[in-house]
Short mmCIF file of C-alpha atoms in Angstrom, two decimals:
data_model
loop_
_atom_site.label_atom_id
_atom_site.label_comp_id
_atom_site.label_asym_id
_atom_site.label_seq_id
_atom_site.Cartn_x
_atom_site.Cartn_y
_atom_site.Cartn_z
CA ARG A 1 7.40 -6.54 11.94
CA ARG A 2 5.28 -3.41 12.03
CA VAL A 3 6.11 0.20 11.23
CA ALA A 4 4.01 3.25 12.14
CA GLU A 5 3.63 5.47 9.09
CA ASP A 6 2.30 8.65 10.72
CA ASN A 7 2.85 10.67 13.90
CA HIS A 8 -0.52 9.63 15.34
CA ARG A 9 0.24 5.94 14.75
CA SER A 10 -3.14 5.60 13.06
CA VAL A 11 -1.58 4.08 9.93
CA CYS A 12 0.72 1.10 10.25
CA SER A 13 2.52 -1.12 7.77
CA PHE A 14 2.72 -4.82 8.61
CA TYR A 15 5.51 -6.90 7.06
CA LEU A 16 4.42 -10.52 6.81
CA GLY A 17 6.95 -13.30 6.36
CA PRO A 18 6.28 -16.99 5.57
CA ALA A 19 6.09 -19.23 8.64
CA ASP A 20 7.81 -22.08 6.76
CA GLY A 21 10.59 -19.89 5.34
CA ARG A 22 9.72 -20.79 1.73
CA PRO A 23 9.37 -18.15 -1.03
CA LEU A 24 5.96 -16.49 -1.04
CA PRO A 25 3.58 -16.80 -4.00
CA ALA A 26 4.12 -14.03 -6.53
CA TYR A 27 1.47 -11.40 -7.17
CA ARG A 28 0.72 -8.57 -9.56
CA PRO A 29 1.04 -5.03 -8.18
CA GLY A 30 -2.42 -3.83 -7.15
CA GLN A 31 -3.66 -7.16 -5.77
CA TYR A 32 -4.68 -7.88 -2.16
CA LEU A 33 -4.49 -10.45 0.63
CA THR A 34 -7.51 -12.06 2.34
CA PHE A 35 -7.21 -12.58 6.11
CA ARG A 36 -9.22 -14.83 8.44
CA LEU A 37 -8.94 -13.19 11.85
CA PRO A 38 -10.03 -14.59 15.25
CA ILE A 39 -11.65 -11.52 16.82
CA ALA A 40 -13.75 -11.24 19.97
CA ASP A 41 -17.34 -10.22 19.30
CA PRO A 42 -17.90 -6.82 21.02
CA ALA A 43 -21.42 -7.88 22.08
CA THR A 44 -20.73 -11.38 23.47
CA GLY A 45 -16.97 -11.43 24.03
CA GLN A 46 -16.79 -14.75 22.21
CA SER A 47 -14.26 -15.27 19.42
CA LYS A 48 -15.53 -15.25 15.86
CA THR A 49 -13.88 -15.39 12.47
CA VAL A 50 -13.76 -12.10 10.60
CA VAL A 51 -12.67 -12.05 6.94
CA ARG A 52 -11.06 -8.89 5.60
CA CYS A 53 -9.11 -8.00 2.47
CA TYR A 54 -6.18 -5.56 2.49
CA SER A 55 -4.23 -4.36 -0.52
CA LEU A 56 -0.55 -5.15 -0.82
CA SER A 57 1.39 -1.90 -0.57
CA ASP A 58 4.86 -2.89 -1.77
CA ARG A 59 6.36 -4.33 -4.92
CA PRO A 60 6.40 -8.14 -5.17
CA ARG A 61 9.12 -9.80 -3.09
CA PRO A 62 9.72 -13.48 -2.34
CA ASP A 63 10.47 -13.00 1.37
CA TYR A 64 7.61 -10.83 2.68
CA TYR A 65 4.29 -9.17 1.95
CA ARG A 66 3.42 -5.68 3.17
CA VAL A 67 -0.05 -4.39 3.97
CA THR A 68 -0.67 -0.86 5.25
CA ILE A 69 -3.74 -0.47 7.45
CA LYS A 70 -5.45 2.59 8.90
CA ARG A 71 -7.10 2.22 12.29
CA VAL A 72 -10.85 2.84 11.87
CA PRO A 73 -12.34 4.69 14.87
CA PRO A 74 -16.06 4.83 15.77
CA ALA A 75 -18.17 6.66 13.21
CA ALA A 76 -18.22 10.44 13.50
CA GLY A 77 -21.07 11.58 15.74
CA ALA A 78 -21.49 8.10 17.22
CA PRO A 79 -18.79 7.71 19.89
CA ASN A 80 -20.51 4.63 21.33
CA ALA A 81 -20.49 2.79 18.02
CA PRO A 82 -17.89 0.02 17.72
CA PRO A 83 -14.66 0.83 15.88
CA GLY A 84 -13.47 -1.16 12.90
CA LEU A 85 -13.01 -4.75 14.07
CA ALA A 86 -10.24 -5.87 11.74
CA SER A 87 -8.20 -2.66 11.60
CA ASN A 88 -8.17 -2.35 15.40
CA PHE A 89 -7.27 -6.03 15.74
CA PHE A 90 -4.21 -5.44 13.59
CA HIS A 91 -3.19 -2.30 15.46
CA ASP A 92 -3.82 -3.71 18.96
CA GLN A 93 -3.08 -7.42 18.65
CA VAL A 94 -0.72 -8.13 15.76
CA GLN A 95 2.92 -8.00 16.87
CA GLN A 96 6.14 -9.55 15.65
CA GLY A 97 5.70 -13.32 15.89
CA THR A 98 1.90 -13.27 15.51
CA ARG A 99 0.67 -15.96 13.12
CA LEU A 100 -2.10 -15.05 10.70
CA SER A 101 -4.28 -17.08 8.36
CA VAL A 102 -3.84 -15.57 4.89
CA ARG A 103 -4.98 -16.62 1.43
CA PRO A 104 -2.61 -16.14 -1.54
CA PRO A 105 -2.79 -12.77 -3.33
CA SER A 106 -5.73 -12.22 -5.64
CA GLY A 107 -7.79 -9.48 -7.28
CA HIS A 108 -8.50 -8.07 -10.73
CA PHE A 109 -7.16 -4.55 -10.12
CA PHE A 110 -3.56 -4.65 -11.25
CA LEU A 111 -1.20 -3.07 -13.74
CA ILE A 112 -1.52 -4.31 -17.33
CA GLU A 113 2.19 -4.46 -17.94
CA ASP A 114 2.09 -4.92 -21.71
CA SER A 115 -0.09 -1.83 -22.29
CA PRO A 116 1.65 0.98 -24.25
CA LEU A 117 -0.58 3.70 -22.78
CA PRO A 118 0.41 6.26 -20.11
CA ILE A 119 -0.89 5.48 -16.64
CA VAL A 120 -2.87 7.78 -14.34
CA LEU A 121 -3.73 6.52 -10.85
CA VAL A 122 -6.06 8.45 -8.53
CA ALA A 123 -6.73 7.62 -4.88
CA GLY A 124 -7.78 9.30 -1.65
CA GLY A 125 -6.43 8.66 1.85
CA ILE A 126 -5.50 5.09 2.70
CA GLY A 127 -6.92 4.02 -0.67
CA ILE A 128 -3.49 4.78 -2.06
CA THR A 129 -2.08 1.43 -0.88
CA PRO A 130 -2.63 -0.55 -4.10
CA MET A 131 -1.33 2.43 -6.07
CA LEU A 132 1.92 2.29 -4.11
CA SER A 133 2.36 -1.33 -5.08
CA ILE A 134 1.92 -0.36 -8.72
CA VAL A 135 4.13 2.71 -8.89
CA ILE A 136 7.03 1.14 -7.00
CA GLY A 137 6.61 -2.19 -8.76
CA PRO A 138 9.35 -3.68 -10.92
CA SER A 139 7.86 -2.64 -14.26
CA LEU A 140 7.72 1.07 -13.50
CA ILE A 141 10.56 1.78 -11.10
CA LEU A 142 13.17 -0.95 -11.35
CA ASN A 143 13.19 -1.73 -15.06
CA SER A 144 11.02 0.94 -16.71
CA THR A 145 9.88 -1.77 -19.13
CA LEU A 146 6.76 0.23 -19.93
CA ALA A 147 8.78 3.11 -21.36
CA PRO A 148 8.26 3.54 -25.12
CA GLU A 149 12.03 3.67 -25.58
CA PRO A 150 14.56 1.51 -23.68
CA GLY A 151 16.00 3.33 -20.69
CA LEU A 152 13.64 6.31 -20.97
CA PRO A 153 12.91 7.62 -17.45
CA TRP A 154 9.52 8.18 -15.87
CA TYR A 155 8.41 10.96 -13.60
CA PHE A 156 5.50 11.73 -11.27
CA SER A 157 3.56 14.96 -11.29
CA LYS A 158 0.78 16.46 -9.18
CA LEU A 159 1.48 14.15 -6.25
CA ARG A 160 -0.71 15.21 -3.33
CA SER A 161 -1.72 13.28 -0.27
CA THR A 162 -3.57 13.35 3.01
CA ALA A 163 -1.47 13.31 6.16
CA ALA A 164 -2.45 9.64 6.56
CA LEU A 165 0.01 8.76 3.83
CA GLY A 166 2.86 9.89 6.05
CA SER A 167 6.27 8.38 5.48
CA LEU A 168 5.00 6.12 2.71
CA ALA A 169 4.76 9.03 0.29
CA ASP A 170 8.09 10.43 1.41
CA GLY A 171 9.66 7.02 0.93
CA LEU A 172 8.11 6.78 -2.50
CA LEU A 173 9.80 9.99 -3.58
CA ASP A 174 13.10 8.82 -2.11
CA LEU A 175 12.85 5.54 -4.02
CA THR A 176 11.97 7.23 -7.28
CA PRO A 177 14.89 8.83 -9.12
CA HIS A 178 12.47 9.72 -11.92
CA THR A 179 11.24 12.70 -9.91
CA ASN A 180 14.63 14.23 -10.66
CA SER A 181 13.45 14.77 -14.23
CA ASN A 182 10.74 17.03 -12.86
CA PRO A 183 12.19 18.77 -9.78
CA THR A 184 9.22 21.13 -9.47
CA ALA A 185 6.79 18.24 -9.18
CA ALA A 186 8.96 16.56 -6.55
CA ALA A 187 9.18 19.75 -4.48
CA ASP A 188 5.43 20.30 -4.74
CA ALA A 189 4.85 16.72 -3.64
CA ARG A 190 6.88 17.10 -0.47
CA THR A 191 5.17 20.35 0.55
CA ALA A 192 1.72 18.87 -0.10
CA LEU A 193 1.98 15.86 2.20
CA SER A 194 -0.04 17.50 4.99
CA LYS A 195 -2.82 18.85 2.77
CA PRO A 196 -6.19 17.06 2.56
CA PHE A 197 -6.19 16.45 -1.20
CA PRO A 198 -6.55 13.19 -3.07
CA VAL A 199 -3.35 11.70 -4.39
CA VAL A 200 -2.83 11.74 -8.13
CA PHE A 201 0.02 9.91 -9.84
CA SER A 202 0.62 10.88 -13.44
CA VAL A 203 3.16 8.47 -14.85
CA GLN A 204 4.43 9.59 -18.23
CA PRO A 205 7.53 9.25 -20.38
CA GLY A 206 10.25 11.62 -19.24
CA LYS A 207 11.08 14.56 -21.47
#
């Protein structure tokens, strides 16, 4: 299935299930999927294979993967230039029931779960997608296993985002009870969703 994440429908989350119904390979929050896409060449009209990587934007689950993709328009000042091939293929062609060729998750950018240090994640625009996978992953949100003391809550502060983040950021706050330990930060986060600032997650032990 697919879910539009902003009012302009320029950012869309795609939920990908296994064609054979078997559990999906596990991954570490922050990793990505590699797609082989059959896309028509804008110059010749003939189909060609385009390879693109998109970060996983949800915590690991056995029944589906989620990638969140922003449609890439022609470059500013060059309206006749072609738009992004892969992002527009997803937005225009991928519907429920579409079959895609996907490699298992990979990548070296992921949370080091046994690290005792606080975590600060910084991203701008749609670059937040791997950060979402990390901050709503099982270690931080579900079990808080990174907390220095068992059961100690976490909270987010200075959460700001571009409008492209849309409902993903709102959903993150809804899924995160730890913002309750810092109500001011949570309120600031909600009022900042439409402002063109980078997003900054500061994940620290709750006080």
